[in-house]
Every structure is written in structure tokens, then in C-alpha cells.
Coordinates of C-alpha atoms and ligand atoms in Angstrom, one line a residue:
Chain A
M70 CA 22.2 -12.6 -20.0
I71 CA 18.4 -12.1 -20.1
E72 CA 16.7 -14.5 -22.4
L73 CA 12.9 -14.7 -23.2
R74 CA 11.7 -17.4 -25.5
G75 CA 8.2 -17.7 -26.8
V76 CA 6.6 -15.8 -23.9
C77 CA 2.9 -15.7 -24.0
K78 CA 0.8 -13.8 -21.5
R79 CA -2.9 -13.1 -21.3
L80 CA -4.1 -10.4 -18.9
G81 CA -7.8 -10.0 -18.5
S82 CA -9.3 -10.6 -21.9
R83 CA -6.2 -9.4 -23.8
E84 CA -3.4 -11.5 -25.1
V85 CA -0.6 -9.0 -24.3
L86 CA 2.4 -11.1 -25.2
R87 CA 2.2 -13.6 -28.1
G88 CA 5.4 -15.6 -28.3
L89 CA 7.9 -12.9 -27.4
D90 CA 11.6 -13.7 -28.1
L91 CA 14.1 -11.4 -26.6
V92 CA 17.8 -11.7 -25.8
V93 CA 19.7 -9.0 -23.9
P94 CA 23.4 -9.6 -24.3
E95 CA 25.8 -9.0 -21.3
G96 CA 27.1 -5.4 -20.8
L97 CA 24.8 -3.7 -23.3
N98 CA 21.8 -1.5 -23.1
Y99 CA 18.9 -3.1 -25.0
V100 CA 16.1 -0.7 -25.8
L101 CA 12.6 -2.2 -26.3
M102 CA 10.4 0.2 -28.2
G103 CA 6.7 0.0 -28.7
R104 CA 3.5 2.0 -28.6
S105 CA 1.6 2.6 -25.4
G106 CA -0.1 -0.5 -24.1
T107 CA 1.8 -3.0 -26.2
G108 CA 3.1 -4.8 -23.1
K109 CA 6.5 -3.2 -22.5
S110 CA 6.0 -2.9 -18.7
V111 CA 4.5 -6.4 -18.7
T112 CA 7.7 -7.7 -20.4
L113 CA 9.9 -6.2 -17.6
K114 CA 7.6 -7.6 -15.0
H115 CA 8.2 -11.1 -16.4
V116 CA 12.0 -10.6 -16.2
I117 CA 11.9 -9.7 -12.5
G118 CA 9.4 -12.4 -11.7
I119 CA 6.3 -10.2 -10.7
L120 CA 4.4 -11.9 -13.6
R121 CA 4.7 -15.5 -14.8
P122 CA 4.3 -16.4 -18.4
D123 CA 1.4 -18.6 -19.5
A124 CA 3.8 -20.2 -21.9
G125 CA 7.5 -19.9 -22.9
S126 CA 10.6 -19.4 -20.8
V127 CA 12.2 -16.4 -19.0
K128 CA 15.8 -16.9 -18.1
V129 CA 18.3 -14.7 -16.3
D130 CA 21.9 -16.0 -16.1
G131 CA 20.5 -19.3 -17.4
V132 CA 18.1 -19.6 -14.5
E133 CA 14.4 -20.1 -15.2
V134 CA 12.7 -17.2 -13.4
P135 CA 9.1 -18.5 -13.1
G136 CA 10.3 -21.8 -11.5
L137 CA 12.1 -20.0 -8.6
R138 CA 10.9 -20.3 -5.1
R139 CA 10.5 -17.2 -2.9
K140 CA 14.0 -17.3 -1.5
E141 CA 15.7 -17.9 -4.8
L142 CA 13.6 -15.2 -6.4
Q143 CA 14.8 -12.8 -3.7
E144 CA 18.4 -13.8 -4.4
L145 CA 17.9 -13.2 -8.1
R146 CA 16.3 -9.8 -7.5
R147 CA 19.3 -8.7 -5.5
K148 CA 21.2 -8.9 -8.8
M149 CA 18.6 -6.6 -10.5
G150 CA 17.6 -3.0 -10.2
Y151 CA 14.3 -1.7 -11.4
L152 CA 13.7 1.9 -12.3
F153 CA 9.9 2.5 -12.2
Q154 CA 8.1 4.8 -14.5
N155 CA 8.0 7.7 -12.0
G156 CA 10.7 6.6 -9.6
A157 CA 8.1 5.0 -7.2
L158 CA 9.9 6.4 -4.2
I159 CA 8.3 6.1 -0.7
N160 CA 6.9 9.5 0.0
W161 CA 7.5 9.5 3.8
L162 CA 11.2 8.7 3.5
T163 CA 13.9 11.2 2.4
V164 CA 15.7 10.7 -0.8
E165 CA 18.6 9.4 1.2
E166 CA 16.5 6.9 3.2
N167 CA 14.8 5.7 0.0
V168 CA 18.1 4.9 -1.6
A169 CA 19.3 3.2 1.6
L170 CA 16.2 1.1 1.9
P171 CA 17.2 -2.0 0.0
L172 CA 20.5 -2.1 2.0
V173 CA 18.9 -1.4 5.3
E174 CA 16.2 -4.1 4.8
N175 CA 18.0 -6.8 3.1
T176 CA 21.7 -6.7 4.0
R177 CA 23.7 -6.8 7.2
M178 CA 25.9 -3.9 6.1
A179 CA 27.0 -1.6 8.9
R180 CA 25.4 1.8 9.1
S181 CA 28.5 3.7 8.2
E182 CA 29.1 1.5 5.2
I183 CA 25.5 2.0 4.0
R184 CA 25.9 5.8 4.4
D185 CA 29.0 5.8 2.3
R186 CA 27.5 3.7 -0.4
V187 CA 24.4 5.8 -0.5
Q188 CA 26.5 9.0 -0.7
E189 CA 28.6 7.6 -3.5
T190 CA 25.5 6.4 -5.5
L191 CA 23.7 9.7 -5.1
K192 CA 26.8 11.5 -6.3
V193 CA 26.8 9.3 -9.5
V194 CA 23.3 10.3 -10.3
G195 CA 23.9 14.0 -9.3
M196 CA 21.5 14.0 -6.4
D197 CA 23.9 14.4 -3.4
H198 CA 22.7 17.9 -2.8
A199 CA 19.1 16.9 -2.3
A200 CA 19.7 13.8 -0.1
R201 CA 17.7 15.2 2.8
Q202 CA 14.6 16.3 0.8
F203 CA 11.4 14.3 0.5
P204 CA 10.3 13.0 -2.9
P205 CA 7.1 15.2 -3.2
D206 CA 9.3 18.3 -2.8
V207 CA 11.7 17.5 -5.7
S208 CA 11.1 17.6 -9.5
G209 CA 10.1 14.6 -11.6
G210 CA 13.6 14.4 -13.0
M211 CA 15.1 14.4 -9.6
R212 CA 12.7 11.7 -8.4
L213 CA 13.8 9.6 -11.4
R214 CA 17.5 10.1 -10.5
A215 CA 16.8 9.1 -6.9
G216 CA 14.9 6.0 -8.2
L217 CA 17.9 5.2 -10.3
A218 CA 20.2 5.6 -7.3
R219 CA 17.9 3.2 -5.4
A220 CA 18.1 0.7 -8.2
L221 CA 21.9 0.9 -8.3
V222 CA 22.7 1.0 -4.7
G223 CA 22.9 -2.8 -4.4
R224 CA 25.3 -2.8 -7.3
P225 CA 23.1 -5.0 -9.5
R226 CA 24.3 -6.7 -12.7
Y227 CA 21.1 -5.9 -14.5
V228 CA 18.9 -2.8 -14.4
L229 CA 15.5 -2.7 -15.9
Y230 CA 14.3 0.8 -16.9
D231 CA 10.6 1.5 -17.4
E232 CA 10.2 4.6 -19.5
P233 CA 13.1 6.5 -17.9
N234 CA 12.0 9.7 -19.7
A235 CA 8.3 9.7 -19.1
G236 CA 7.0 13.2 -18.2
L237 CA 10.3 14.9 -18.5
D238 CA 11.2 17.9 -20.7
P239 CA 13.6 17.1 -23.5
I240 CA 16.7 18.6 -21.7
M241 CA 16.0 16.7 -18.5
A242 CA 15.3 13.6 -20.6
R243 CA 18.7 13.9 -22.3
Q244 CA 20.4 14.2 -19.0
I245 CA 18.8 11.0 -17.8
H246 CA 19.8 9.2 -21.0
E247 CA 23.4 10.3 -20.6
L248 CA 23.2 9.0 -17.0
I249 CA 22.0 5.6 -18.2
A250 CA 24.8 5.3 -20.7
H251 CA 27.2 6.4 -18.0
V252 CA 25.9 3.9 -15.5
R253 CA 26.4 1.1 -18.0
D254 CA 30.1 1.9 -18.2
R255 CA 30.7 2.9 -14.6
F256 CA 29.1 -0.2 -13.0
Q257 CA 29.2 -2.6 -16.0
V258 CA 25.5 -3.2 -15.8
T259 CA 23.4 -4.8 -18.5
G260 CA 20.3 -2.7 -19.2
L261 CA 16.9 -3.4 -20.5
L262 CA 15.0 -0.2 -21.3
V263 CA 11.5 0.2 -22.5
T264 CA 10.4 3.4 -24.1
H265 CA 8.4 4.9 -27.0
S266 CA 10.9 7.7 -27.4
R267 CA 13.3 7.7 -30.4
Q268 CA 15.6 10.1 -28.5
C269 CA 15.9 7.6 -25.7
A270 CA 16.8 4.8 -28.1
L271 CA 19.4 7.0 -29.9
D272 CA 21.0 8.1 -26.7
T273 CA 21.2 4.9 -24.8
G274 CA 20.5 2.0 -27.1
D275 CA 23.3 -0.5 -28.1
R276 CA 20.6 -2.8 -29.5
I277 CA 17.0 -1.9 -30.4
G278 CA 14.0 -4.1 -30.5
V279 CA 10.5 -3.0 -31.6
L280 CA 7.5 -4.7 -29.9
D281 CA 4.2 -4.9 -31.6
E282 CA 1.2 -7.2 -31.2
G283 CA 3.0 -9.1 -28.5
R284 CA 6.1 -9.9 -30.6
I285 CA 9.4 -8.4 -31.6
V286 CA 8.9 -7.3 -35.2
A287 CA 12.3 -5.8 -35.8
E288 CA 15.6 -6.0 -34.0
G289 CA 19.2 -4.9 -34.5
T290 CA 21.8 -2.2 -33.8
M291 CA 20.9 1.5 -34.4
E292 CA 22.6 1.3 -37.9
E293 CA 20.6 -1.7 -38.8
M294 CA 17.4 -0.1 -37.7
W295 CA 18.0 2.9 -40.0
Q296 CA 18.1 0.4 -42.9
S297 CA 14.8 -1.2 -41.9
T298 CA 11.8 -0.9 -44.1
H299 CA 9.3 -2.0 -41.4
P300 CA 6.6 0.7 -41.2
L301 CA 6.5 0.8 -37.4
V302 CA 10.3 1.1 -37.2
R303 CA 10.2 3.9 -39.7
S304 CA 7.6 5.8 -37.8
F305 CA 9.6 5.4 -34.5
L306 CA 12.8 6.5 -36.2
S307 CA 11.3 9.5 -38.0
G308 CA 10.2 10.7 -34.6
H309 CA 6.4 10.7 -35.2
A310 CA 6.0 8.5 -32.1
D311 CA 7.9 10.9 -29.8
Chain B
M153 CA -33.3 -7.9 -29.2
S154 CA -36.8 -8.2 -27.8
G155 CA -37.9 -5.2 -25.9
T156 CA -40.8 -6.8 -24.0
K157 CA -39.7 -10.3 -23.4
P158 CA -36.4 -10.6 -21.7
T159 CA -34.2 -13.5 -22.9
V160 CA -33.0 -16.2 -20.5
R161 CA -29.7 -14.4 -20.4
G162 CA -31.5 -11.3 -19.5
W163 CA -33.2 -12.9 -16.6
L164 CA -30.0 -14.5 -15.3
E165 CA -28.0 -11.3 -15.6
P166 CA -28.9 -10.0 -12.1
V167 CA -28.1 -13.5 -10.7
R168 CA -24.8 -13.5 -12.5
Q169 CA -24.0 -10.0 -11.2
A170 CA -24.9 -11.0 -7.6
G171 CA -22.7 -14.0 -8.0
A172 CA -19.8 -11.9 -9.2
Q173 CA -20.3 -9.6 -6.2
V174 CA -20.3 -12.4 -3.7
D175 CA -17.2 -13.8 -5.4
E176 CA -15.5 -10.4 -5.1
V177 CA -16.4 -10.0 -1.4
L178 CA -15.1 -13.5 -0.7
C179 CA -11.8 -12.8 -2.5
A180 CA -11.4 -9.6 -0.6
A181 CA -12.1 -11.3 2.7
G182 CA -9.7 -14.0 1.9
Y183 CA -7.0 -11.5 1.0
T184 CA -7.6 -9.5 4.2
V185 CA -7.4 -12.5 6.4
G186 CA -4.2 -13.6 4.7
L187 CA -2.8 -10.2 5.2
L188 CA -3.7 -10.3 8.9
V189 CA -1.9 -13.6 9.3
R190 CA 1.2 -12.2 7.5
T191 CA 1.1 -9.1 9.7
F192 CA 0.9 -11.2 12.9
A193 CA 3.8 -13.3 11.7
A194 CA 5.8 -10.2 11.2
T195 CA 5.1 -8.8 14.8
R196 CA 8.7 -9.5 15.9
Y197 CA 9.9 -6.7 13.5
L198 CA 7.8 -4.1 15.3
P199 CA 10.8 -2.6 17.2
R200 CA 12.4 -1.9 13.8
R201 CA 9.3 -0.1 12.7
R202 CA 8.9 2.0 15.8
R203 CA 9.4 5.3 13.9
F204 CA 6.5 4.5 11.6
F205 CA 4.5 3.0 14.5
L206 CA 4.8 6.3 16.5
D207 CA 4.0 8.4 13.4
A208 CA 0.9 6.3 12.7
A209 CA -0.2 6.3 16.4
H210 CA 0.3 10.1 16.6
A211 CA -1.6 10.6 13.4
A212 CA -4.4 8.4 14.6
G213 CA -4.7 10.3 17.9
V214 CA -4.5 13.7 16.4
K215 CA -6.9 13.1 13.5
S216 CA -9.6 11.5 15.5
M217 CA -9.4 13.4 18.8
P218 CA -11.4 16.6 17.9
V219 CA -14.3 14.7 16.4
S220 CA -14.2 12.1 19.2
L221 CA -14.4 14.8 21.9
V222 CA -17.3 16.6 20.4
V223 CA -19.3 13.5 19.6
A224 CA -18.6 11.9 23.0
L225 CA -19.6 15.0 24.9
F226 CA -22.9 15.4 23.0
A227 CA -23.6 11.7 23.0
G228 CA -23.2 11.7 26.8
M229 CA -25.5 14.8 27.1
I230 CA -28.2 13.3 24.9
L231 CA -28.1 10.0 26.7
A232 CA -28.4 11.8 30.1
L233 CA -31.2 13.9 28.8
Q234 CA -33.3 11.1 27.3
T235 CA -32.7 8.7 30.2
G236 CA -33.2 11.4 32.7
I237 CA -36.7 12.2 31.5
E238 CA -37.8 8.6 32.0
L239 CA -35.9 8.3 35.3
R240 CA -37.6 11.4 36.6
R241 CA -41.0 9.9 35.9
L242 CA -40.0 6.9 38.0
G243 CA -38.4 9.1 40.6
Q244 CA -35.0 7.4 40.2
T245 CA -32.8 10.2 38.8
E246 CA -29.9 9.3 41.1
L247 CA -29.3 6.2 39.0
I248 CA -28.3 8.4 36.0
G249 CA -24.6 8.2 36.9
N250 CA -24.7 4.4 36.9
I251 CA -26.6 4.2 33.6
L252 CA -24.3 6.6 31.9
S253 CA -21.1 5.1 32.9
L254 CA -22.2 1.6 32.1
S255 CA -23.6 2.4 28.7
M256 CA -20.6 4.5 27.7
C257 CA -18.0 2.0 28.8
R258 CA -19.8 -1.1 27.6
E259 CA -21.0 0.0 24.2
M260 CA -21.2 3.6 23.2
G261 CA -17.6 4.5 23.8
P262 CA -15.9 1.8 21.8
F263 CA -18.6 1.9 19.1
M264 CA -18.5 5.7 18.6
T265 CA -14.7 5.7 18.7
G266 CA -14.6 2.8 16.2
I267 CA -16.9 4.6 13.7
I268 CA -15.0 7.8 14.1
L269 CA -11.6 6.2 13.6
A270 CA -12.9 4.3 10.5
A271 CA -14.1 7.5 9.0
T272 CA -11.0 9.6 9.9
V273 CA -8.0 7.4 10.2
G274 CA -9.2 4.3 8.3
S275 CA -10.0 6.4 5.2
A276 CA -6.6 8.1 5.4
I277 CA -4.8 4.8 5.6
A278 CA -6.7 3.4 2.6
A279 CA -6.0 6.5 0.6
E280 CA -2.3 6.5 1.5
V281 CA -1.8 2.8 0.8
G282 CA -3.9 2.9 -2.3
T283 CA -1.9 5.8 -3.7
M284 CA 1.3 3.8 -3.0
K285 CA -0.3 0.9 -4.8
V286 CA -1.3 2.7 -8.0
S287 CA 2.0 4.6 -8.2
D288 CA 4.0 1.3 -8.2
E289 CA 5.5 1.9 -4.8
V290 CA 4.1 -1.4 -3.5
T291 CA 5.5 -3.2 -6.5
A292 CA 8.8 -1.5 -5.9
L293 CA 8.9 -2.8 -2.3
D294 CA 8.1 -6.2 -3.7
V295 CA 11.0 -6.0 -6.2
M296 CA 13.3 -5.0 -3.4
S297 CA 12.1 -8.1 -1.5
I298 CA 10.6 -6.0 1.2
D299 CA 7.4 -7.6 2.7
V300 CA 4.5 -5.2 2.5
A301 CA 2.8 -6.7 5.5
N302 CA 5.9 -6.1 7.5
Y303 CA 6.8 -2.6 6.2
I304 CA 3.5 -0.9 5.5
V305 CA 0.7 -2.9 7.3
L306 CA 2.4 -3.8 10.6
P307 CA 3.1 -0.3 12.0
R308 CA -0.4 0.9 11.1
V309 CA -2.2 -2.1 12.6
A310 CA -0.1 -1.9 15.8
A311 CA -0.7 1.9 16.1
M312 CA -4.5 1.5 15.6
T313 CA -4.7 -1.5 18.0
L314 CA -3.1 0.8 20.6
M315 CA -4.8 4.0 19.8
C316 CA -8.4 2.8 19.5
P317 CA -8.6 1.8 23.2
T318 CA -6.7 4.9 24.2
V319 CA -9.2 7.2 22.4
T320 CA -12.0 5.0 23.7
V321 CA -11.0 5.7 27.3
V322 CA -11.0 9.5 26.6
T323 CA -14.4 9.1 24.8
D324 CA -15.8 7.2 27.8
L325 CA -14.7 9.9 30.2
V326 CA -15.8 12.8 28.1
G327 CA -19.2 11.2 27.6
I328 CA -19.7 10.6 31.3
A329 CA -18.6 14.2 31.9
G330 CA -21.2 15.4 29.4
G331 CA -23.8 13.4 31.4
A332 CA -22.7 15.2 34.5
V333 CA -23.3 18.6 33.0
V334 CA -26.8 17.6 31.9
S335 CA -27.6 15.9 35.3
H336 CA -26.5 19.0 37.1
F337 CA -28.4 21.6 35.1
H338 CA -31.5 19.7 33.9
L339 CA -32.0 16.9 36.4
G340 CA -31.0 18.6 39.6
I341 CA -28.4 15.9 40.6
T342 CA -25.5 17.1 42.6
Q343 CA -22.0 16.5 41.2
Q344 CA -21.2 14.4 44.3
T345 CA -24.1 12.0 43.8
Y346 CA -23.4 11.7 40.1
W347 CA -19.7 10.9 40.5
L348 CA -20.3 8.6 43.4
A349 CA -22.6 6.6 41.2
V350 CA -20.1 6.5 38.4
R351 CA -17.4 5.4 40.8
E352 CA -19.6 2.7 42.2
S353 CA -20.3 1.3 38.7
L354 CA -16.7 1.5 37.5
T355 CA -14.9 -0.2 40.4
S356 CA -15.0 -3.8 41.2
T357 CA -14.3 -5.7 44.4
T358 CA -13.1 -8.8 42.6
S359 CA -10.8 -7.6 39.8
I360 CA -8.8 -4.6 38.9
L361 CA -11.1 -3.6 36.1
P362 CA -14.8 -4.4 36.2
K363 CA -16.1 -6.5 33.4
D364 CA -18.0 -3.6 31.8
V365 CA -14.8 -1.6 31.4
Y366 CA -12.5 -4.3 30.1
V367 CA -15.0 -5.8 27.7
G368 CA -15.3 -2.3 26.3
L369 CA -11.6 -2.1 25.9
V370 CA -11.4 -5.5 24.3
K371 CA -13.9 -4.3 21.8
A372 CA -11.8 -1.2 21.1
I373 CA -8.7 -3.3 20.6
V374 CA -10.5 -5.5 18.1
F375 CA -12.0 -2.5 16.3
G376 CA -8.7 -0.8 16.0
C377 CA -7.0 -3.8 14.5
T378 CA -9.9 -4.4 12.2
I379 CA -10.1 -0.9 10.9
A380 CA -6.4 -0.9 10.1
I381 CA -6.2 -4.2 8.4
V382 CA -9.4 -3.6 6.4
S383 CA -8.1 -0.2 5.3
C384 CA -4.6 -1.5 4.4
S385 CA -6.2 -4.4 2.5
A386 CA -8.5 -2.1 0.5
G387 CA -5.6 0.1 -0.3
L388 CA -3.4 -2.7 -1.4
R389 CA -6.2 -4.0 -3.7
A390 CA -6.7 -0.6 -5.3
G391 CA -6.2 -0.4 -9.0
G392 CA -6.8 2.0 -11.8
G393 CA -5.4 5.4 -10.8
A394 CA -6.9 8.0 -8.6
L395 CA -10.4 6.7 -9.2
G396 CA -9.3 3.3 -7.9
V397 CA -8.0 5.0 -4.7
G398 CA -11.3 6.7 -4.2
R399 CA -13.1 3.4 -4.5
A400 CA -10.7 1.8 -2.1
V401 CA -11.4 4.4 0.5
Q402 CA -15.1 4.0 0.2
R403 CA -14.8 0.2 0.5
A404 CA -12.5 0.5 3.5
V405 CA -14.9 2.7 5.4
M406 CA -18.0 0.6 4.5
A407 CA -16.4 -2.7 5.4
S408 CA -15.0 -1.2 8.7
I409 CA -18.4 0.1 9.9
I410 CA -20.1 -3.2 9.1
L411 CA -17.4 -5.2 10.8
I412 CA -17.5 -2.9 13.9
I413 CA -21.2 -3.6 14.3
V414 CA -21.0 -7.3 13.7
L415 CA -17.9 -7.8 15.8
G416 CA -19.3 -5.6 18.6
Y417 CA -22.3 -7.9 18.7
A418 CA -20.1 -11.0 18.7
I419 CA -17.9 -9.8 21.5
T420 CA -20.9 -8.8 23.7
W421 CA -22.4 -12.2 23.1
L422 CA -19.1 -13.9 23.9
F423 CA -18.5 -12.1 27.2
Y424 CA -22.0 -11.8 28.5
F425 CA -23.7 -15.0 27.3
L426 CA -21.0 -17.5 26.6
L427 CA -18.8 -16.6 29.5
P428 CA -21.1 -15.0 32.1
E429 CA -19.0 -14.4 35.2
Ligands
LIG654 N1 -2.5 -6.5 -14.1 C1 -3.1 -6.4 -15.3 N2 -4.4 -6.8 -15.5 C2 -5.0 -6.7 -16.7 N3 -4.5 -6.1 -17.7 C3 -3.3 -5.6 -17.6 C4 -2.5 -5.7 -16.4 N4 -1.3 -5.1 -16.6 C5 -1.3 -4.6 -17.9 N5 -2.5 -4.9 -18.5 C6 -2.8 -4.6 -19.9 O1 -1.8 -5.1 -20.7 C7 -1.5 -4.2 -21.7 C8 0.0 -3.8 -21.7 O2 0.3 -3.1 -20.6 P1 1.7 -2.5 -20.3 O3 1.6 -1.7 -19.0 O4 2.8 -3.5 -20.4 O5 1.8 -1.4 -21.5 P2 3.1 -0.5 -21.9 O6 3.6 -1.0 -23.1 O7 4.0 -0.5 -20.7 O8 2.4 0.9 -22.1 P3 2.7 2.3 -21.5 O9 3.6 3.0 -22.5 O10 1.4 2.9 -21.4 O11 3.4 2.1 -20.1 C9 -2.4 -3.0 -21.5 O12 -3.4 -3.0 -22.4 C10 -2.9 -3.2 -20.1 O13 -4.2 -2.7 -20.0
LIG655 MG1 4.5 0.9 -19.2

């Protein structure tokens, strides 16, 4: 379980998070919606321990993330995958090598074992045919898939998705959404997604939260959200924000 | 607002700005030194990074070689011409070989190579690492618990530390050869006289390498390491998209050139004044 309580964070002169409360239940995909620049990426960075809150607590599996020492943080990060906004693959490694990277660097797995695991993971995201290509030579959707494979290759319990549909055409975006839903069932991962796309929330969200002014202003299942009268929720759901 | 009489705040503004600049430079210097320490601490992983190391070394050599060759050749020719004019007045033209080989090996070779590497390879490193930074690749490495100093910086620093002296040797030789051409055609020195003088200057009876040669190589090694670490550091501190990458490249080249001059002076002082023979 991922649990944020009263998280405040000031970056530069802006108070980005102002007492954010957020609970991501086990085994679900939680979609955090919000306009650009509301602090969605900042929230994810708190969960994985890149940023520390000025106040409040961030817990993963009951462990306080900001209090962890380097080794413990590395241990925790092994349980988490992170899909970056554009995949964030290393350009001079092939797709296959990118996906293998966390295993090669951080585990003592045998080469053959790593190769099998990478193949299997690439197959799940539908990238096995492009394993030998370099990231700059493949499409944005494919880079994102490869990024997802890299996030999943260590078989994490949690995956954090940062705008998994940014810059994709609607068809490609739908495919990625389906993949995210599939990944949840296939590997039993708990997902925290941030997005401003209604379609993404519809396709992948088990629970939805709307972030505004550094706080969650509305939260619930998709059905509950349809009932909401909050203006921001209404504008997200009517698709104006897409 | 008073247009004619600046307020106290107005007067202090340049001071405040200068203070902020100093602060920024100190922060950058601190970060760079820290990065250097982390990189040295990771040296034992170099065998694992041999592929990146070889790539980086190859890139450094290939990128800088054409410019280095042309610059070295003409620098040697200019030096021979200028010095030759004076030597001819004194009737000592046969000394040209000694003067050229010493000035190339001691100072000009490492210095020119350093500047050229900073402009060609250092800028490329800063751009590459800066692009990785602004496209979240560096954060991704962090999240995967992969040390940036070990994975990105180490192979580049090692490659430059090796390639800078290598290119310097080539630069030295080409510069001396340029001197030979000018001596032959403009000063009427025979090839034999010239190269005998060169050999006399560049061999030592007491050690394998004469001081003039190895101090030059020490400089080149320090320059190579400095250029790489400064460029990586600038890249890793880049922020704010493509514009930030551009600024990082500019900072990297500027800082490298300044450090080359200052460190060049410091090394000369160390070897010729503090530890004379
Ligand atoms: N390292 C930083 N230093 C200063 N300000 C920052 C930093 N990181 C983020 N911010 C600011 O915090 C705010 C929230 O940023 P964040 O990246 O979380 O937005 P977001 O909700 O993910 O938006 P987007 O949809 O554009 O990705 C922005 O105004 C940004 O300028
Ligand atoms: Mg974001």
C-alpha cells in the first residue's frame, strides 16, 4: 500500500503540494488526474524517494520513505517500477539492453536467466520484434512500451506511471492503456498513474483522484466520479481537458 | 520609482547579483569536486564499463584528430617562422630544432590539445549528458539505483584521461614536423641538423623520458580528466529543456578553458620551481 499523509512541498517559490492525502490500495490502479503543473510528477517523485516532503509522511508498505538510508531506499526501489513521461531510455543501448539494465546492474542473475526474463517481458509489452533496435529509431509508443518493460523486468509490486499516454495518438494511447490494465492482472502490480487524460482514467483507473492546488479535491471509483458535482471533476470527465 | 536617484536597493542590486554569481560558481565547483571523488571511488568498475570506455575513447580521438593535426602543423610552422627570424639575426638558426621541440612538448602541445578537446569532445559530452538529464534518463538511472558517476561519468573521464596525452603526443610530433618544413624551406636548415637537435632535446641520459616530455604529458593527463569531469558535471546540472543543454555546453567549454590555463600554470610551477631537478 502507498500512503501519503499531509504532504507539503515547496519547490522554488511555489508551494506545489499543500497537505496531500493519498492512499493507493493493494492490487489496484489508482489514477491521479490534474492539470499541467499541479504537481503530479512531484507526487510520484515523493513516492519513489527522489524528493522529500517538507512536512507530512510518505509510506510504502508501512515504511516511511523519507527516513530511509541509501541502502534501504535502493531495497525499496527494487520493489517499484517507474515509467517516465517519454520512456527515458538510454539512447546508446538497444531496447533489449535497456530492459536488461536493472537486472545487469543490480542483481547477480545469470546471463541466460536475464536474457529469458527480458524476452518474456518484451513479449508482454509487444516489443519482442524490436529488441535489437535503438530507442531513437523506434516510435514514441514503442519507446514507452520498452520503458514499461524496463519498469516491469524486476517484477516490482508497484509501478508508477508518469503520463503513460503523453504525445501518443489516440489509438496508440488506447493500446498502452490496455497494456497497463493487463499488466495489473498479469503481474498483480499496484499502479499509481498520473495523467490529465480522461481516456486514460476510463481505461485503466480502478480509483480516481483529482489533484488541484496541491490537494486531492475529489476521489472515488469511476461511478462515484460521474456523480460528482465538483467543477474540475466535471470538466475532466466531459473531456474538455483531454 | 525615482528615475534619477537610485534607491539603496537599486545600488545594492549589482552587489547582490555578483554575490549570487559567486554562490552559483561555488556550488558548481563543489558539485564537480564531489563528482570527481565519486568517480575515483568507482574506478574498480572500469572493466565492466570497457565498452563505453572504448566508445568514448574512440569518439574523443576521431572528433579531435583532424582539428588537432591542422592546428598543430600550423602552430609549429608559425613558431618556426617567428623564432627563425630572430635566430637568423643572431646567427643561431641551428637552434631551431631545440626550441621547437621543447616549446611543443612542454607547453604548446598539451595546451593546444586541451583547448581543442574542450571545444570538440568536452562540448559533445556536456550536450550528451545534459540531454540525458533533461529527458529524465539520469533520474531513471537514479530510480534504478544505478550510480551516475559509475555508469556515465567514469567511462568518459577514463577515456579522456587516456586520449588527451595520446593526442598530445601526436600534436607534439606534427608541430615539430611543421617546424621542420619551415626550417628547410625558409631558414635553410638541413633536415639532418634539425632532427638531430630535436633528438638531443628529447632524450635524456638520466631517465627514460626527459622532464620536458613527461611534464607535458602530466599536463595532458590532468587536462583530459578535467575536461571530462567539468563537462559531465555541467551536463548533470543542466535544467530547463534544450535551452538548458545549450547553456550547459557553454559553461562546460568556458570552465574547461579557464581550468586548462590555470592548471597548466600550476603544474609548470610545481615541476620547475617547487621540484627543480
Ligand atoms: N525541481 C524543481 N524545482 C523547482 N520547481 C519545480 C521542480 N520540479 C517541479 N517544479 C514545479 O512544480 C510544479 C509541478 O510540477 P510537476 O512536474 O509535478 O507538474 P505535473 O503536474 O507533472 O505537470 P505536467 O503535466 O506538465 O507534467 C511546476 O510548476 C514546476 O514548475
Ligand atoms: Mg509531469
